[in-house]
């Protein structure tokens, strides 16, 4: 299985500033078709996970463009510019190159 | 609007069985692979099972932890996907989510395996 690794907590951020969350995979998620099968989800308190980013850098429908993602085959970063109170929750990375696996989640910490 | 609504969770004793259901709406169900994903404090998010399309002969895949005990199935005429769970263990306890491939998730149904 591909192992996805995330820190449990983000660096504390102030509302209105930017935040970065990292994720690492144990195997390159870059397929021969050129697509990187990396996904980002946000689970807000009391809710189910919601898709933010698909195939490493594509914004899901309805997601604010304050969210962006980049990376190589194994190291990925989710960036949130101008963090808002509604962004609070746990961020998960996941891969779908092989049978799906998830990272342990990173809780966004607000100062 | 895409909606996925799970049902069927509850309390069951170890060794028992339970069947979860998920009804989908807002999209052409028969065109999408469907998954079950579970969440527990101990293991976090864990993919459980996947079922593909009629054109894939409804191929199924399972996590090693549930292989031989769980069965995923679908009824495209009812826009529904199911998870039959047998020989349940305490470590199967959690919230079970129905998901459309990698994008939409239901609100989940809770399974507790305990005596």
Short mmCIF file of C-alpha atoms in Angstrom, two decimals:
data_model
loop_
_atom_site.label_atom_id
_atom_site.label_comp_id
_atom_site.label_asym_id
_atom_site.label_seq_id
_atom_site.Cartn_x
_atom_site.Cartn_y
_atom_site.Cartn_z
CA UNK A 1 0.00 0.00 0.00
CA UNK A 2 1.09 3.57 -0.63
CA UNK A 3 1.62 5.32 2.70
CA UNK A 4 0.60 8.97 2.97
CA UNK A 5 2.32 10.99 5.72
CA UNK A 6 1.19 14.28 7.24
CA UNK A 7 2.03 16.26 10.34
CA UNK A 8 -0.71 16.17 12.97
CA UNK A 9 -0.86 19.96 13.36
CA UNK A 10 -0.05 22.93 11.17
CA UNK A 11 2.08 25.86 12.27
CA UNK A 12 -0.32 28.29 14.00
CA UNK A 13 -1.56 30.96 11.65
CA UNK A 14 -3.36 34.25 12.07
CA UNK A 15 -6.64 34.81 10.26
CA UNK A 16 -6.00 36.70 7.04
CA UNK A 17 -2.51 35.29 6.54
CA UNK A 18 -1.43 32.24 4.55
CA UNK A 19 -0.99 28.64 5.65
CA UNK A 20 0.78 25.64 4.17
CA UNK A 21 0.12 21.97 4.82
CA UNK A 22 2.46 19.24 3.62
CA UNK A 23 1.98 15.65 2.58
CA UNK A 24 4.42 12.98 1.49
CA UNK A 25 3.74 9.70 -0.30
CA UNK A 26 5.85 6.54 -0.09
CA UNK A 27 5.69 6.13 -3.86
CA UNK A 28 5.47 8.55 -6.75
CA UNK A 29 1.85 9.39 -7.56
CA UNK A 30 2.71 10.45 -11.10
CA UNK A 31 1.08 8.12 -13.61
CA UNK A 32 2.49 7.51 -17.06
CA UNK A 33 -0.47 9.48 -18.43
CA UNK A 34 0.99 12.60 -16.83
CA UNK A 35 -1.64 12.86 -14.09
CA UNK A 36 -0.60 12.95 -10.44
CA UNK A 37 -3.26 11.15 -8.41
CA UNK A 38 -3.09 13.27 -5.26
CA UNK A 39 -6.21 14.67 -3.58
CA UNK A 40 -6.83 17.11 -0.72
CA UNK A 41 -9.89 17.04 1.54
CA UNK A 42 -11.09 19.24 4.38
CA UNK A 43 -13.15 17.78 7.19
CA UNK A 44 -14.84 20.55 9.13
CA UNK A 45 -15.99 19.79 12.68
CA UNK A 46 -19.01 17.48 12.67
CA UNK A 47 -19.01 17.07 8.89
CA UNK A 48 -17.84 14.53 6.35
CA UNK A 49 -14.72 15.23 4.28
CA UNK A 50 -15.16 17.53 1.30
CA UNK A 51 -12.96 17.53 -1.76
CA UNK A 52 -10.77 20.60 -2.21
CA UNK A 53 -8.20 19.59 -4.82
CA UNK A 54 -8.09 16.71 -7.30
CA UNK A 55 -5.21 15.37 -9.37
CA UNK A 56 -2.74 17.45 -7.35
CA UNK A 57 -3.54 20.92 -8.63
CA UNK A 58 -7.15 21.15 -9.80
CA UNK A 59 -9.64 23.08 -7.68
CA UNK A 60 -12.86 21.18 -7.00
CA UNK A 61 -16.17 22.81 -7.87
CA UNK A 62 -17.20 25.53 -5.46
CA UNK A 63 -13.86 25.70 -3.67
CA UNK A 64 -12.50 29.25 -3.22
CA UNK A 65 -9.39 30.10 -5.21
CA UNK A 66 -7.66 30.90 -1.91
CA UNK A 67 -6.80 27.19 -2.01
CA UNK A 68 -4.02 25.89 -4.23
CA UNK A 69 -1.81 22.84 -4.39
CA UNK A 70 1.48 21.85 -5.93
CA UNK A 71 4.16 19.23 -5.64
CA UNK A 72 6.45 16.68 -7.16
CA UNK A 73 5.71 12.97 -7.45
CA UNK A 74 6.04 12.35 -3.72
CA UNK A 75 6.00 15.70 -1.89
CA UNK A 76 2.97 17.95 -1.93
CA UNK A 77 1.86 21.25 -0.42
CA UNK A 78 -1.60 22.69 0.07
CA UNK A 79 -1.59 26.45 0.41
CA UNK A 80 -4.37 28.58 1.84
CA UNK A 81 -4.04 32.28 1.25
CA UNK A 82 -5.93 34.68 3.52
CA UNK A 83 -7.08 32.03 6.00
CA UNK A 84 -10.66 32.49 7.14
CA UNK A 85 -12.45 31.14 10.21
CA UNK A 86 -14.45 28.74 7.98
CA UNK A 87 -11.20 27.03 6.94
CA UNK A 88 -10.82 25.46 10.37
CA UNK A 89 -10.77 21.68 10.37
CA UNK A 90 -8.60 18.72 9.52
CA UNK A 91 -6.95 18.53 6.11
CA UNK A 92 -6.33 15.12 4.58
CA UNK A 93 -4.26 14.16 1.58
CA UNK A 94 -5.11 10.97 -0.29
CA UNK A 95 -3.90 9.02 -3.27
CA UNK A 96 -5.85 7.16 -5.92
CA UNK A 97 -2.99 5.94 -8.09
CA UNK A 98 -3.54 2.54 -6.51
CA UNK A 99 -6.30 1.44 -4.15
CA UNK A 100 -6.98 4.58 -2.12
CA UNK A 101 -5.06 5.50 1.02
CA UNK A 102 -5.29 8.58 3.22
CA UNK A 103 -2.89 10.58 5.30
CA UNK A 104 -3.49 10.90 9.02
CA UNK A 105 -4.73 14.46 8.67
CA UNK A 106 -3.36 17.88 9.64
CA UNK A 107 -5.37 20.08 11.96
CA UNK A 108 -5.20 23.73 10.96
CA UNK A 109 -4.21 25.72 14.02
CA UNK A 110 -5.37 29.32 14.38
CA UNK A 111 -3.49 31.72 16.68
CA UNK B 1 -27.09 18.54 -6.52
CA UNK B 2 -25.16 15.37 -5.77
CA UNK B 3 -26.43 13.61 -2.66
CA UNK B 4 -25.37 10.37 -1.01
CA UNK B 5 -27.42 9.11 1.92
CA UNK B 6 -26.22 6.18 4.01
CA UNK B 7 -28.33 4.04 6.32
CA UNK B 8 -28.16 0.78 8.21
CA UNK B 9 -25.63 1.44 10.94
CA UNK B 10 -26.13 0.58 14.59
CA UNK B 11 -24.91 -1.64 17.40
CA UNK B 12 -23.95 -5.24 16.66
CA UNK B 13 -22.18 -7.90 18.67
CA UNK B 14 -18.78 -9.27 17.65
CA UNK B 15 -19.22 -11.99 15.07
CA UNK B 16 -22.50 -10.50 13.90
CA UNK B 17 -23.57 -9.08 10.54
CA UNK B 18 -24.84 -5.75 9.26
CA UNK B 19 -25.77 -4.36 5.86
CA UNK B 20 -25.24 -0.73 4.99
CA UNK B 21 -27.07 1.01 2.17
CA UNK B 22 -26.40 4.22 0.27
CA UNK B 23 -28.86 5.92 -2.04
CA UNK B 24 -27.48 8.38 -4.55
CA UNK B 25 -29.15 11.23 -6.40
CA UNK B 26 -28.21 14.19 -8.56
CA UNK B 27 -26.02 12.31 -11.02
CA UNK B 28 -26.07 9.31 -13.36
CA UNK B 29 -25.24 6.65 -10.80
CA UNK B 30 -24.44 3.92 -13.29
CA UNK B 31 -21.55 5.95 -14.71
CA UNK B 32 -19.51 6.10 -11.50
CA UNK B 33 -17.33 3.80 -9.44
CA UNK B 34 -18.55 3.82 -5.84
CA UNK B 35 -16.62 3.33 -2.62
CA UNK B 36 -17.09 2.80 1.08
CA UNK B 37 -14.64 4.58 3.37
CA UNK B 38 -14.67 4.36 7.17
CA UNK B 39 -13.31 6.59 9.90
CA UNK B 40 -12.32 5.81 13.45
CA UNK B 41 -10.22 7.67 16.02
CA UNK B 42 -7.74 4.79 16.04
CA UNK B 43 -7.19 4.38 12.30
CA UNK B 44 -8.37 7.68 10.82
CA UNK B 45 -9.78 7.48 7.29
CA UNK B 46 -9.57 4.00 5.81
CA UNK B 47 -10.78 2.99 2.38
CA UNK B 48 -12.85 -0.19 2.64
CA UNK B 49 -14.21 -1.28 -0.72
CA UNK B 50 -14.82 -0.22 -4.31
CA UNK B 51 -17.21 -1.37 -7.01
CA UNK B 52 -16.80 -0.44 -10.64
CA UNK B 53 -19.23 -0.28 -13.54
CA UNK B 54 -21.34 -2.75 -15.47
CA UNK B 55 -18.84 -2.33 -18.32
CA UNK B 56 -16.16 -3.51 -15.84
CA UNK B 57 -18.35 -6.50 -14.92
CA UNK B 58 -18.98 -4.78 -11.60
CA UNK B 59 -15.41 -5.52 -10.52
CA UNK B 60 -14.84 -5.16 -6.78
CA UNK B 61 -11.80 -4.46 -4.63
CA UNK B 62 -11.37 -4.64 -0.86
CA UNK B 63 -8.98 -3.52 1.83
CA UNK B 64 -7.01 -6.44 3.25
CA UNK B 65 -8.58 -5.83 6.66
CA UNK B 66 -12.08 -6.67 5.38
CA UNK B 67 -11.38 -9.11 2.54
CA UNK B 68 -13.46 -12.26 2.90
CA UNK B 69 -15.81 -10.64 5.44
CA UNK B 70 -17.32 -7.67 3.57
CA UNK B 71 -19.12 -7.60 0.22
CA UNK B 72 -19.85 -4.48 -1.79
CA UNK B 73 -22.65 -4.53 -4.35
CA UNK B 74 -24.73 -2.07 -6.34
CA UNK B 75 -28.14 -1.79 -7.94
CA UNK B 76 -27.97 0.76 -10.73
CA UNK B 77 -31.77 0.65 -11.16
CA UNK B 78 -32.09 1.95 -7.58
CA UNK B 79 -29.01 4.22 -7.65
CA UNK B 80 -27.83 2.35 -4.61
CA UNK B 81 -24.67 0.77 -3.28
CA UNK B 82 -24.50 -1.67 -0.40
CA UNK B 83 -21.95 -3.07 2.04
CA UNK B 84 -22.71 -6.46 3.55
CA UNK B 85 -20.50 -6.95 6.61
CA UNK B 86 -20.11 -10.36 8.24
CA UNK B 87 -18.05 -11.69 11.14
CA UNK B 88 -17.76 -8.19 12.53
CA UNK B 89 -14.96 -7.26 14.90
CA UNK B 90 -14.51 -4.46 17.42
CA UNK B 91 -11.99 -2.83 15.10
CA UNK B 92 -14.70 -2.43 12.44
CA UNK B 93 -16.34 0.20 14.65
CA UNK B 94 -16.52 3.61 13.01
CA UNK B 95 -18.37 5.97 10.73
CA UNK B 96 -18.95 4.48 7.29
CA UNK B 97 -19.10 6.87 4.36
CA UNK B 98 -20.40 6.15 0.89
CA UNK B 99 -18.33 8.06 -1.68
CA UNK B 100 -18.62 8.71 -5.36
CA UNK B 101 -15.16 7.77 -6.60
CA UNK B 102 -12.95 10.45 -5.04
CA UNK B 103 -15.22 13.49 -4.95
CA UNK B 104 -18.55 13.42 -3.13
CA UNK B 105 -19.12 11.90 0.32
CA UNK B 106 -22.28 11.14 2.23
CA UNK B 107 -22.80 12.19 5.83
CA UNK B 108 -21.97 8.71 7.09
CA UNK B 109 -23.61 6.05 9.22
CA UNK B 110 -22.16 4.81 12.50
CA UNK B 111 -21.39 1.17 13.19
CA UNK B 112 -20.52 0.03 16.70
CA UNK B 113 -19.31 -3.52 17.25
CA UNK B 114 -19.47 -4.32 20.93
CA UNK B 115 -20.85 -6.88 23.33
#
